[in-house]
PDB file of C-alpha atoms and ligand atoms in Angstrom:
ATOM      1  CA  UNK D 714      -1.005 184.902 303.616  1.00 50.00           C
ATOM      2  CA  UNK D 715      -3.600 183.438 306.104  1.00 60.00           C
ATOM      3  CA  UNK D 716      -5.274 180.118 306.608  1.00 65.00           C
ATOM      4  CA  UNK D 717      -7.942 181.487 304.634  1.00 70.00           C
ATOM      5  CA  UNK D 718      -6.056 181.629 301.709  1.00 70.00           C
ATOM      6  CA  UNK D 719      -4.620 178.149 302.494  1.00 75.00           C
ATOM      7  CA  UNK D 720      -7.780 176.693 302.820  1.00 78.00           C
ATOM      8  CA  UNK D 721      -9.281 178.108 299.614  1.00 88.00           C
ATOM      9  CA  UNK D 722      -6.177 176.636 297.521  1.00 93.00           C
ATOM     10  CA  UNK D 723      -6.617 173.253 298.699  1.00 94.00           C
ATOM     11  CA  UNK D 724     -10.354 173.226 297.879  1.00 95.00           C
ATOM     12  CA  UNK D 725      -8.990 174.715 294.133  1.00 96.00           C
ATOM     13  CA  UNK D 726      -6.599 171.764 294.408  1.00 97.00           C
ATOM     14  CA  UNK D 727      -9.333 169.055 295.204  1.00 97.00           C
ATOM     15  CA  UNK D 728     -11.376 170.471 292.957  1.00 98.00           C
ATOM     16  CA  UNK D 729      -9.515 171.134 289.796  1.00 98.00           C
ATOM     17  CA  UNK D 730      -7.980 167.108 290.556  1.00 98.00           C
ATOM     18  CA  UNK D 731     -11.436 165.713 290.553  1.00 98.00           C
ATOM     19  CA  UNK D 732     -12.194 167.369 287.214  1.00 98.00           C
ATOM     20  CA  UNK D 733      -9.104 165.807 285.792  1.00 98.00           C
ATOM     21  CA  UNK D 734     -10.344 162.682 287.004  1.00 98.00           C
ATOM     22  CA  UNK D 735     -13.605 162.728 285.786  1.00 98.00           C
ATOM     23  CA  UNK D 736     -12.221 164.084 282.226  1.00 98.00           C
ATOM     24  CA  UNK D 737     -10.036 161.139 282.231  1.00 98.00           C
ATOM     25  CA  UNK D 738     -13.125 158.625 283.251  1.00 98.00           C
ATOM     26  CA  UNK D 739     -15.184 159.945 280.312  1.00 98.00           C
ATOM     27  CA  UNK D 740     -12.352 158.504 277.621  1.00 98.00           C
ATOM     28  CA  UNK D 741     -11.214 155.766 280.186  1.00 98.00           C
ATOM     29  CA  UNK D 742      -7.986 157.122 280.756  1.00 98.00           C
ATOM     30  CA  UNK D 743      -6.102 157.090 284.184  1.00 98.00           C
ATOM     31  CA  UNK D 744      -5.431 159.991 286.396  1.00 98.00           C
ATOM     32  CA  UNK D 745      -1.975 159.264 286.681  1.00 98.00           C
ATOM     33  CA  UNK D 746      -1.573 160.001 282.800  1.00 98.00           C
ATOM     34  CA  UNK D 747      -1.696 163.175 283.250  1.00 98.00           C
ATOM     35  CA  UNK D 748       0.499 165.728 285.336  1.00 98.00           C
ATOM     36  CA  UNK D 749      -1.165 169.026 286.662  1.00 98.00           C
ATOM     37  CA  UNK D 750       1.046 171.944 285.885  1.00 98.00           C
ATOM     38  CA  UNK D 751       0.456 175.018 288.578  1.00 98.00           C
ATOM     39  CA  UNK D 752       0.888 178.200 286.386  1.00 98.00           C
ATOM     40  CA  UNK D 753       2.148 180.698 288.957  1.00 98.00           C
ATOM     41  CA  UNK D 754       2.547 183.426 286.788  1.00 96.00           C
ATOM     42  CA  UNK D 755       1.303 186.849 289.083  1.00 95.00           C
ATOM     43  CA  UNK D 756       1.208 185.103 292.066  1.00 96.00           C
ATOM     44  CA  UNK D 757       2.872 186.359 294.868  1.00 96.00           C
ATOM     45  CA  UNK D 758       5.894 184.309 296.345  1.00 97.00           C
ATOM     46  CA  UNK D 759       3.984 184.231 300.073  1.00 96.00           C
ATOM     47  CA  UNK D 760       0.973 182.725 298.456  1.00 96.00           C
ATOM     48  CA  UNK D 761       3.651 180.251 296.398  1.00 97.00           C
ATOM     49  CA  UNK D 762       5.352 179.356 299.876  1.00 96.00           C
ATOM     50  CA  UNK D 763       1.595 178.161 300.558  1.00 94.00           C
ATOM     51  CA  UNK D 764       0.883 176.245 297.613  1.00 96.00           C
ATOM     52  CA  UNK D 765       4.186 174.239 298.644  1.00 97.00           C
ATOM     53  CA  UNK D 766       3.274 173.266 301.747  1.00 95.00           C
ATOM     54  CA  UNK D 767      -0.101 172.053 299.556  1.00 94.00           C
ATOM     55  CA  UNK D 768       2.246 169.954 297.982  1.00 96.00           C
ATOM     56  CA  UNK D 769       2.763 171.707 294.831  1.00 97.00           C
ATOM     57  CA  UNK D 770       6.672 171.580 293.662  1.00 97.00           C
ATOM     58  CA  UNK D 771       6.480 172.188 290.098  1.00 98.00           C
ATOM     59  CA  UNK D 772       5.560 175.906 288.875  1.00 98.00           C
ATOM     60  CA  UNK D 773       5.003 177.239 285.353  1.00 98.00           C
ATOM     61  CA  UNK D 774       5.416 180.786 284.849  1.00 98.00           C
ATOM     62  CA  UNK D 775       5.376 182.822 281.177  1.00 96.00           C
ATOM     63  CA  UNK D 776       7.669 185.365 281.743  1.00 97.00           C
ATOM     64  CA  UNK D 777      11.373 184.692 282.585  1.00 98.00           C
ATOM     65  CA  UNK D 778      12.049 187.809 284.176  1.00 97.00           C
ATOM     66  CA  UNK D 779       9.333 186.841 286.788  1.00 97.00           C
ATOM     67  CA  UNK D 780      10.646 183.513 287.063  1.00 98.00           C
ATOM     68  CA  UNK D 781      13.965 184.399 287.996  1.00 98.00           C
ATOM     69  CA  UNK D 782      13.022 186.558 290.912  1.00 98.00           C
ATOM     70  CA  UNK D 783      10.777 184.272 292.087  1.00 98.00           C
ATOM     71  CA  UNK D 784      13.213 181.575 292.193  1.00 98.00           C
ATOM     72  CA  UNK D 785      15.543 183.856 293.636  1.00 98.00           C
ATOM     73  CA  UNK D 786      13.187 184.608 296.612  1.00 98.00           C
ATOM     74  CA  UNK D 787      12.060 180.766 297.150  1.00 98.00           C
ATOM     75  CA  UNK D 788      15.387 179.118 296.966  1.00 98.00           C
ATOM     76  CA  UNK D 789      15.239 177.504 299.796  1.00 98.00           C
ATOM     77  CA  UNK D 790      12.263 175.413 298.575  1.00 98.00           C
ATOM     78  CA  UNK D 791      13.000 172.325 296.417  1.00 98.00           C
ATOM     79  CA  UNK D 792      11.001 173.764 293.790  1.00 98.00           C
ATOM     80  CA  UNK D 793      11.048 173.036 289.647  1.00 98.00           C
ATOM     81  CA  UNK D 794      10.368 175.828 287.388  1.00 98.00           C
ATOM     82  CA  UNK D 795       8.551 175.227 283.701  1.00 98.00           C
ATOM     83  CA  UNK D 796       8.890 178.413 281.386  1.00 98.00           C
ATOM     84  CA  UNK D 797       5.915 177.890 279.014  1.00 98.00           C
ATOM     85  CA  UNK D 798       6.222 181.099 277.200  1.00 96.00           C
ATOM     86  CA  UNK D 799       7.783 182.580 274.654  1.00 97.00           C
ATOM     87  CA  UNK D 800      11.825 183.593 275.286  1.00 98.00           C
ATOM     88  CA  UNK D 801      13.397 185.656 273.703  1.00 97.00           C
ATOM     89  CA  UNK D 802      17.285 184.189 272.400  1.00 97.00           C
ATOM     90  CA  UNK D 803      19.294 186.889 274.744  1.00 98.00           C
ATOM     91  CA  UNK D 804      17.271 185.506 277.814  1.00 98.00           C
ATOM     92  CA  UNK D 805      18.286 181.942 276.945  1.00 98.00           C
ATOM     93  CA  UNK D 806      20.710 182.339 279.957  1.00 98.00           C
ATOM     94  CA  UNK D 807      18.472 182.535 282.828  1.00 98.00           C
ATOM     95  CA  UNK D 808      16.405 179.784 281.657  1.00 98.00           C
ATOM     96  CA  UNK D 809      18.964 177.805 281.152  1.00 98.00           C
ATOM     97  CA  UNK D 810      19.727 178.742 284.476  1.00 98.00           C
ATOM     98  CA  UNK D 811      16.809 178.170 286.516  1.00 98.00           C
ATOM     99  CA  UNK D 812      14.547 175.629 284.617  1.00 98.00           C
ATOM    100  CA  UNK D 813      14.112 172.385 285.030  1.00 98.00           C
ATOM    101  CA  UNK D 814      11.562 172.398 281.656  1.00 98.00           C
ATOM    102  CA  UNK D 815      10.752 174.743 278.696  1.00 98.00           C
ATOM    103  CA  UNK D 816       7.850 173.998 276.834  1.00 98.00           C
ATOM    104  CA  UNK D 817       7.668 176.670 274.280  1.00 98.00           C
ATOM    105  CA  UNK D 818      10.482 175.762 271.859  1.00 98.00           C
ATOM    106  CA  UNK D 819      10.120 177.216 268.512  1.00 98.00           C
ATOM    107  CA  UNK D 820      13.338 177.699 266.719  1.00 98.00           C
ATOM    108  CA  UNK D 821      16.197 176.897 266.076  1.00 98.00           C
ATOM    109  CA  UNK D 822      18.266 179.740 267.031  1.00 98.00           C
ATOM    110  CA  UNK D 823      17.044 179.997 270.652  1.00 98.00           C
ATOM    111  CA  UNK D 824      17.579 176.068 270.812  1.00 98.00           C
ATOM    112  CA  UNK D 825      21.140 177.407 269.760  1.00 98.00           C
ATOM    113  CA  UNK D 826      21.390 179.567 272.620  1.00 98.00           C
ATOM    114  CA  UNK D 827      19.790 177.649 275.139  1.00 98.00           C
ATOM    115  CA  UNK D 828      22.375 174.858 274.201  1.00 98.00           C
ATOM    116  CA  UNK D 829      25.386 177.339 274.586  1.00 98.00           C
ATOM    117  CA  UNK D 830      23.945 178.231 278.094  1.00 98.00           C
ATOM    118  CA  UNK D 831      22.842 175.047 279.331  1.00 98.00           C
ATOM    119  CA  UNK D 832      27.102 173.663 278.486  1.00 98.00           C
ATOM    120  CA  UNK D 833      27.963 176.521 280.780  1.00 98.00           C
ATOM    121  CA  UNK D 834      25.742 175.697 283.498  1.00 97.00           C
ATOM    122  CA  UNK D 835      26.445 172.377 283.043  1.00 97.00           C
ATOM    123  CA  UNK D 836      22.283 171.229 282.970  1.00 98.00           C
ATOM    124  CA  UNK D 837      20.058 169.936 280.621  1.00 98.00           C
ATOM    125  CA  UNK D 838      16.928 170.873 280.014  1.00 98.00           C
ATOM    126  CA  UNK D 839      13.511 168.987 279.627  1.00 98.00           C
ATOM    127  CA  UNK D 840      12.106 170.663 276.122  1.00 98.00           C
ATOM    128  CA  UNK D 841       8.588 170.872 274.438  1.00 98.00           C
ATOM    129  CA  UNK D 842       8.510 172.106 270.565  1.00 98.00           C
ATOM    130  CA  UNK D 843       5.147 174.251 270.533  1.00 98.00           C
ATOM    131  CA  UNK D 844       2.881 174.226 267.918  1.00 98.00           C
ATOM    132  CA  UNK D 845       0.426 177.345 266.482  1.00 98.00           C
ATOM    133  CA  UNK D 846      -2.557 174.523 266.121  1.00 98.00           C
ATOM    134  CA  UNK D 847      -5.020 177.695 265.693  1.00 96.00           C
ATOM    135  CA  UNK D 848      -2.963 179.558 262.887  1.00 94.00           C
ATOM    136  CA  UNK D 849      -3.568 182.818 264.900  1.00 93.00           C
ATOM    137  CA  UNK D 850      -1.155 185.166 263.928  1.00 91.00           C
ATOM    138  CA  UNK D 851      -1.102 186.362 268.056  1.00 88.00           C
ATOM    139  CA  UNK D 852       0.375 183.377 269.044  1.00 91.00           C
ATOM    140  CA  UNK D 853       3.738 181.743 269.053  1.00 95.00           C
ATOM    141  CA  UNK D 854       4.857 178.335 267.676  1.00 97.00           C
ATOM    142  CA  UNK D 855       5.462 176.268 264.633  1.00 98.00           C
ATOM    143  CA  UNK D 856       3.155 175.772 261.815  1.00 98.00           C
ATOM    144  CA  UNK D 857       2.027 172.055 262.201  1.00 98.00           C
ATOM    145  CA  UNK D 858       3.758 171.537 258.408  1.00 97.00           C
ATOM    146  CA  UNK D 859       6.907 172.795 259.792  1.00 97.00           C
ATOM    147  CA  UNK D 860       7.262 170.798 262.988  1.00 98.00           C
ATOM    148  CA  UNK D 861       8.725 167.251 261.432  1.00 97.00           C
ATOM    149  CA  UNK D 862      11.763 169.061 259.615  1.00 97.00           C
ATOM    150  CA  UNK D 863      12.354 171.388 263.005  1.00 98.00           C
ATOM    151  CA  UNK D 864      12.480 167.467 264.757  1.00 97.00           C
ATOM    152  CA  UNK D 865      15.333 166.366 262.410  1.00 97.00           C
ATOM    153  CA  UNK D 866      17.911 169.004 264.067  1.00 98.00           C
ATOM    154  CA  UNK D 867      17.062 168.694 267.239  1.00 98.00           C
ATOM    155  CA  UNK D 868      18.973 165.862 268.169  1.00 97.00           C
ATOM    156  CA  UNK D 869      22.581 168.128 267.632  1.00 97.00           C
ATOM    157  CA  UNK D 870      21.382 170.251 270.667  1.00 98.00           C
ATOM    158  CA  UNK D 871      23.101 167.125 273.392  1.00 97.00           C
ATOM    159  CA  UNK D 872      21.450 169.433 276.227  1.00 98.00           C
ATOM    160  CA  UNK D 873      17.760 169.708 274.963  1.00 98.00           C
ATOM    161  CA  UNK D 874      15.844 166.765 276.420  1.00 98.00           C
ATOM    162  CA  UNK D 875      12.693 166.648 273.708  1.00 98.00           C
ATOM    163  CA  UNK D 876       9.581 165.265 275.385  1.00 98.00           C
ATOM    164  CA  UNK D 877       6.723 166.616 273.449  1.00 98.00           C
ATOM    165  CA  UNK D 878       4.795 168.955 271.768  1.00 98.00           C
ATOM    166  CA  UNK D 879       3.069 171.908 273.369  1.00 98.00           C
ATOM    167  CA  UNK D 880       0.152 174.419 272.276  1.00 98.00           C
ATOM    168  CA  UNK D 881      -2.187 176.967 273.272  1.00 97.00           C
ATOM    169  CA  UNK D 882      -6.210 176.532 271.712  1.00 97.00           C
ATOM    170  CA  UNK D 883      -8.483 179.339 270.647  1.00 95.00           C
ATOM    171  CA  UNK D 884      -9.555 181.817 273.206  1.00 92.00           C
ATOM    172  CA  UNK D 885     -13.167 181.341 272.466  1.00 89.00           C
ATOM    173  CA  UNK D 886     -16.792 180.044 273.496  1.00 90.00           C
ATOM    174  CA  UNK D 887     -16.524 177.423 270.479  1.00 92.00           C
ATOM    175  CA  UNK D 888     -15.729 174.607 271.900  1.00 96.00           C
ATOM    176  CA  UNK D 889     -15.483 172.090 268.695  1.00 97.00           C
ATOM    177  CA  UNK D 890     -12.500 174.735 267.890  1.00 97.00           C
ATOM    178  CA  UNK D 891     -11.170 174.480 270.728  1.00 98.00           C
ATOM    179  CA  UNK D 892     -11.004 170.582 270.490  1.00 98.00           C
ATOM    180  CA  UNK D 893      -9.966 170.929 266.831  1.00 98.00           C
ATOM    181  CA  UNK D 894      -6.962 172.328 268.156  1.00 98.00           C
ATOM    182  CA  UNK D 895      -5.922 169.899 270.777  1.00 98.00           C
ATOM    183  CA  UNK D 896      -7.143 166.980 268.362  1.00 98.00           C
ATOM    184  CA  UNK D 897      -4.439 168.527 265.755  1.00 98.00           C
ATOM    185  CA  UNK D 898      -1.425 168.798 267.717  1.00 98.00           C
ATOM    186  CA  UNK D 899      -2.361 165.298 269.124  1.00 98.00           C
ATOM    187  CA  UNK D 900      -2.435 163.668 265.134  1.00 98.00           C
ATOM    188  CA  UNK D 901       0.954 165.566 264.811  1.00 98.00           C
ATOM    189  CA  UNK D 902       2.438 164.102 267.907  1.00 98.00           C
ATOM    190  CA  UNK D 903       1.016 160.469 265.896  1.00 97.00           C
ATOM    191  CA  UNK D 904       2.346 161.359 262.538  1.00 97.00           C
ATOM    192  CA  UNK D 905       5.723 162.501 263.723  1.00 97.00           C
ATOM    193  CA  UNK D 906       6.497 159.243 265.599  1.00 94.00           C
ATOM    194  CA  UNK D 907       6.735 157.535 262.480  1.00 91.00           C
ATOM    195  CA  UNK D 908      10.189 159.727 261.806  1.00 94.00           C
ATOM    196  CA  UNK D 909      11.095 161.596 264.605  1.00 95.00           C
ATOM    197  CA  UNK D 910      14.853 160.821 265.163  1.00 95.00           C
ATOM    198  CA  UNK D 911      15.400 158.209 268.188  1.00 93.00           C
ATOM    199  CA  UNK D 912      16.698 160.844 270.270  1.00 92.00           C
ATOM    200  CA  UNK D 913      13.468 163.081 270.515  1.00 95.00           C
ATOM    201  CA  UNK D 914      10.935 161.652 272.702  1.00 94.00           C
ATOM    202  CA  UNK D 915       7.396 162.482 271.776  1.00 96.00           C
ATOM    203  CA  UNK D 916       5.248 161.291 274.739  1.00 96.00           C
ATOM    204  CA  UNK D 917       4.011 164.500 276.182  1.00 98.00           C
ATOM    205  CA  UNK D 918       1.294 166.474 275.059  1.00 98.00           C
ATOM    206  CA  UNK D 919       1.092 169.987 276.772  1.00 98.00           C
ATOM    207  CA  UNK D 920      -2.408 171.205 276.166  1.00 98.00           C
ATOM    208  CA  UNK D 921      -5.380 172.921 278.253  1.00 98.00           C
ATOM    209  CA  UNK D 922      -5.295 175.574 280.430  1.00 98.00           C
ATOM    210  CA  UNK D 923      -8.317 176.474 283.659  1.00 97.00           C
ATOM    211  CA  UNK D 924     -10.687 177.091 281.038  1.00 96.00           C
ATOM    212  CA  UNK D 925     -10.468 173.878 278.767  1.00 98.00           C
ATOM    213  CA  UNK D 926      -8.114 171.586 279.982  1.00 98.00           C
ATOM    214  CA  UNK D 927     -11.146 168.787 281.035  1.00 98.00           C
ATOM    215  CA  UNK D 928     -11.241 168.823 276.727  1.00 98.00           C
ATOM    216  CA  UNK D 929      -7.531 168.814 276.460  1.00 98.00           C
ATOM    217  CA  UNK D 930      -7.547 165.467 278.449  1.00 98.00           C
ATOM    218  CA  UNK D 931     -10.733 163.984 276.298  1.00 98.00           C
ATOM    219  CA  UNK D 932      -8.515 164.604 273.678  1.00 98.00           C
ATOM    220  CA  UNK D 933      -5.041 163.043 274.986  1.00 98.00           C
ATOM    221  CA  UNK D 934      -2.972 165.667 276.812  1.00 98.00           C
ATOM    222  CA  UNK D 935      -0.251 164.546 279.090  1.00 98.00           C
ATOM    223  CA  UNK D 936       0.374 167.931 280.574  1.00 98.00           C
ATOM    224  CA  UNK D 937      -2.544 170.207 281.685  1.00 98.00           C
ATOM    225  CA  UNK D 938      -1.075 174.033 282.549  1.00 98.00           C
ATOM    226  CA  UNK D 939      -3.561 175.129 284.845  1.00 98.00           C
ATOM    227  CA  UNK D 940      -3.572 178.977 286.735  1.00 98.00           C
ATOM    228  CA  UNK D 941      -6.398 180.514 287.708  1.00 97.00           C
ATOM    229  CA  UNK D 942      -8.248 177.661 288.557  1.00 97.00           C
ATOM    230  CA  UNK D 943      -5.900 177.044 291.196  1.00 97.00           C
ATOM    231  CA  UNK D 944      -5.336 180.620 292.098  1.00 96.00           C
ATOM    232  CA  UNK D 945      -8.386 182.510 291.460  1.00 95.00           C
ATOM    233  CA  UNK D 946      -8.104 185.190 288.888  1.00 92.00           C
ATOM    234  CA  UNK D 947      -5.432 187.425 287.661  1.00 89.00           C
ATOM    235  CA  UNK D 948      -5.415 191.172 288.208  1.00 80.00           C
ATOM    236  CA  UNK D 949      -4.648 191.973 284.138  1.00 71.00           C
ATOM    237  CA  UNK D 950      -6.381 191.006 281.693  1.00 68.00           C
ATOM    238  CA  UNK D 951      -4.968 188.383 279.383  1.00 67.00           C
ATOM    239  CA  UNK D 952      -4.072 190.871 276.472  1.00 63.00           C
ATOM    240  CA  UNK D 953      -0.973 191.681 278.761  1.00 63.00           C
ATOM    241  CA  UNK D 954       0.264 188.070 278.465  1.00 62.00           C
ATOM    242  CA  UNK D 955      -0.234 187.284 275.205  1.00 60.00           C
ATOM    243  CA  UNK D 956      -0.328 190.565 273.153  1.00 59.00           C
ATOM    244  CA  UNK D 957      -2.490 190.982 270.104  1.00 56.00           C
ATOM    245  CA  UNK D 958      -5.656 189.067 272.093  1.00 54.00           C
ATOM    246  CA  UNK D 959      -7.622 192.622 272.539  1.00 47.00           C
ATOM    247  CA  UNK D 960      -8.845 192.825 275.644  1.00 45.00           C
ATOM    248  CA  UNK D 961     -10.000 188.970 276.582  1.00 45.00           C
ATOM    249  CA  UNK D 962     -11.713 188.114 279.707  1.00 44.00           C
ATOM    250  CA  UNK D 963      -9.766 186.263 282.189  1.00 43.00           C
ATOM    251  CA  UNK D 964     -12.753 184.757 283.072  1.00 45.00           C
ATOM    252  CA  UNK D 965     -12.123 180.755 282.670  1.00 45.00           C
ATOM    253  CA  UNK D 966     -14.365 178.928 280.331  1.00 46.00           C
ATOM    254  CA  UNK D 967     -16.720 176.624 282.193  1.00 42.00           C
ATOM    255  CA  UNK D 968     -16.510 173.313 281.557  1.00 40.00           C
ATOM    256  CA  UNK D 969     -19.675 171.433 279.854  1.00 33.00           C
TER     257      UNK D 969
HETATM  258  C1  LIG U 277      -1.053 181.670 281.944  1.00 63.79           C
HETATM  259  C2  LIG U 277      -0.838 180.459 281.094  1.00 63.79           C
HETATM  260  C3  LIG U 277      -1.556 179.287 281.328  1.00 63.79           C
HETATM  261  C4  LIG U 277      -2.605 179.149 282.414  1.00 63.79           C
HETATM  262  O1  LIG U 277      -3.725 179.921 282.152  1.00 63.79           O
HETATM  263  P1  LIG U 277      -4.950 179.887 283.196  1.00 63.79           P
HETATM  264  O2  LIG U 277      -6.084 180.480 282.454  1.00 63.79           O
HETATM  265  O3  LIG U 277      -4.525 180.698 284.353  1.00 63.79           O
HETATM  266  O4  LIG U 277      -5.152 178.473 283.579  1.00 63.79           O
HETATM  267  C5  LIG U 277      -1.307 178.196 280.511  1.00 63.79           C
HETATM  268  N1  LIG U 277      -0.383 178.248 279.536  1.00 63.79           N
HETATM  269  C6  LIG U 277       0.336 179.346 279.289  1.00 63.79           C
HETATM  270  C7  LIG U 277       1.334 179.319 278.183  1.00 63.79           C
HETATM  271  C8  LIG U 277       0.138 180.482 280.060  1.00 63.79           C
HETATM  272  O5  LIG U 277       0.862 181.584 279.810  1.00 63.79           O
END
């Protein structure tokens, strides 16, 4: 870690926050309205100590395996951790243990789990329910169709804190699919209002990553997840993190 590094981060910071603001001024919404998300996930814990001092607190990471060590190693920084991938049930635990928020929900059985652990630790948990908006069969989440009766049971889980829905777009040039997926878990989040139980809060909508979250905003995201933009790129290619994608560029999208 050098000043170097430092100084390229902030410009990544500034940067990526002016996009959000201009995303925001093209549909006249306000900055505030939507929280930037650093996805840390490969970054090493100097550069993280860094990125603190930057003045970023929160940290999403995919894996929980990676997300426990890294907690381990900066626990002496106030820090909140966001698992936004898939967990498996039998690593409930150290979620439960180290999260502050989850935001890829999507049954049942690990809200189960995560419930059990969460009564032991004696936490609760910030939750998003994600949603498969693309109907790839690579990635995780409800069907849309599914999401409203998934709602109804959520409210027996005392520890689960439901804010939202969450979902990951196409990987692809196509932009108008892209938006078609952002635009669909948004009508969801509208059409399950109407009889979502009291309980389950539906104000957040986690959507966009470095490569389209300026659409993800256009279209009403509350929660941008945002990693290489911030961090420059990652060493593997994106195949490694969510399997069954071939071998995808990590190369962001450009907005436009
Ligand atoms: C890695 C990841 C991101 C961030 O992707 P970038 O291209 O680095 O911005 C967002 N969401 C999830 C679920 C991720 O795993």
């Amino acid at each position: 870690m050098n000043s170097t590094d430092n100084f390229l981060l902030q410009r990544s910071l500034d940067d990526v926050r002016r996009r959000i603001a201009e995303a925001c001024a093209r549909v006249g919404r306000e900055p505030s309205e939507v929280r930037l998300l650093p996805v840390s996930k490969t970054v090493a814990t100097a550069r993280l100590r860094e990125a603190f001092v930057a003045g970023l607190t929160e940290l999403g990471e995919n894996k929980i395996q990676e997300a426990c060590s890294k907690a381990e190693q900066l626990a002496d920084l106030p820090l909140s951790w966001s698992i936004i991938g898939h967990l498996q049930t039998n690593k409930a635990k150290y979620a439960a243990r180290i999260a502050r928020e989850f935001q890829a929900l999507d049954s049942l059985r690990l809200a189960a789990a995560l419930e059990r652990r969460l009564q032991i630790e004696r936490r609760c948990l910030d939750v998003l329910v994600q949603v498969n908006t693309s109907g790839e069969a690579s990635k995780f989440g409800l069907a849309p169709d599914s999401v409203a009766a998934f709602m109804q049971e959520l409210p027996a889980f005392s520890a689960l804190r439901v804010r939202g829905l969450m979902t990951l777009a196409v990987f692809e040039p196509d932009t108008s699919r892209v938006r078609a997926c952002f635009r669909a878990l948004r009508t969801l989040r509208d059409q399950l209002r109407d009889t979502a139980p009291p309980s389950v809060a539906l104000d957040e909508l986690s959507m966009g990553m470095s490569g389209d979250f300026e659409i993800a905003i256009e279209e009403g995201a509350t929660v941008v997840r945002v990693g290489q933009a911030l961090f420059g790129p990652r060493p593997l290619p994106d195949s490694h993190y969510w399997p069954g994608l071939g071998n995808s560029t990590t190369t962001p999208r450009q907005p436009g």
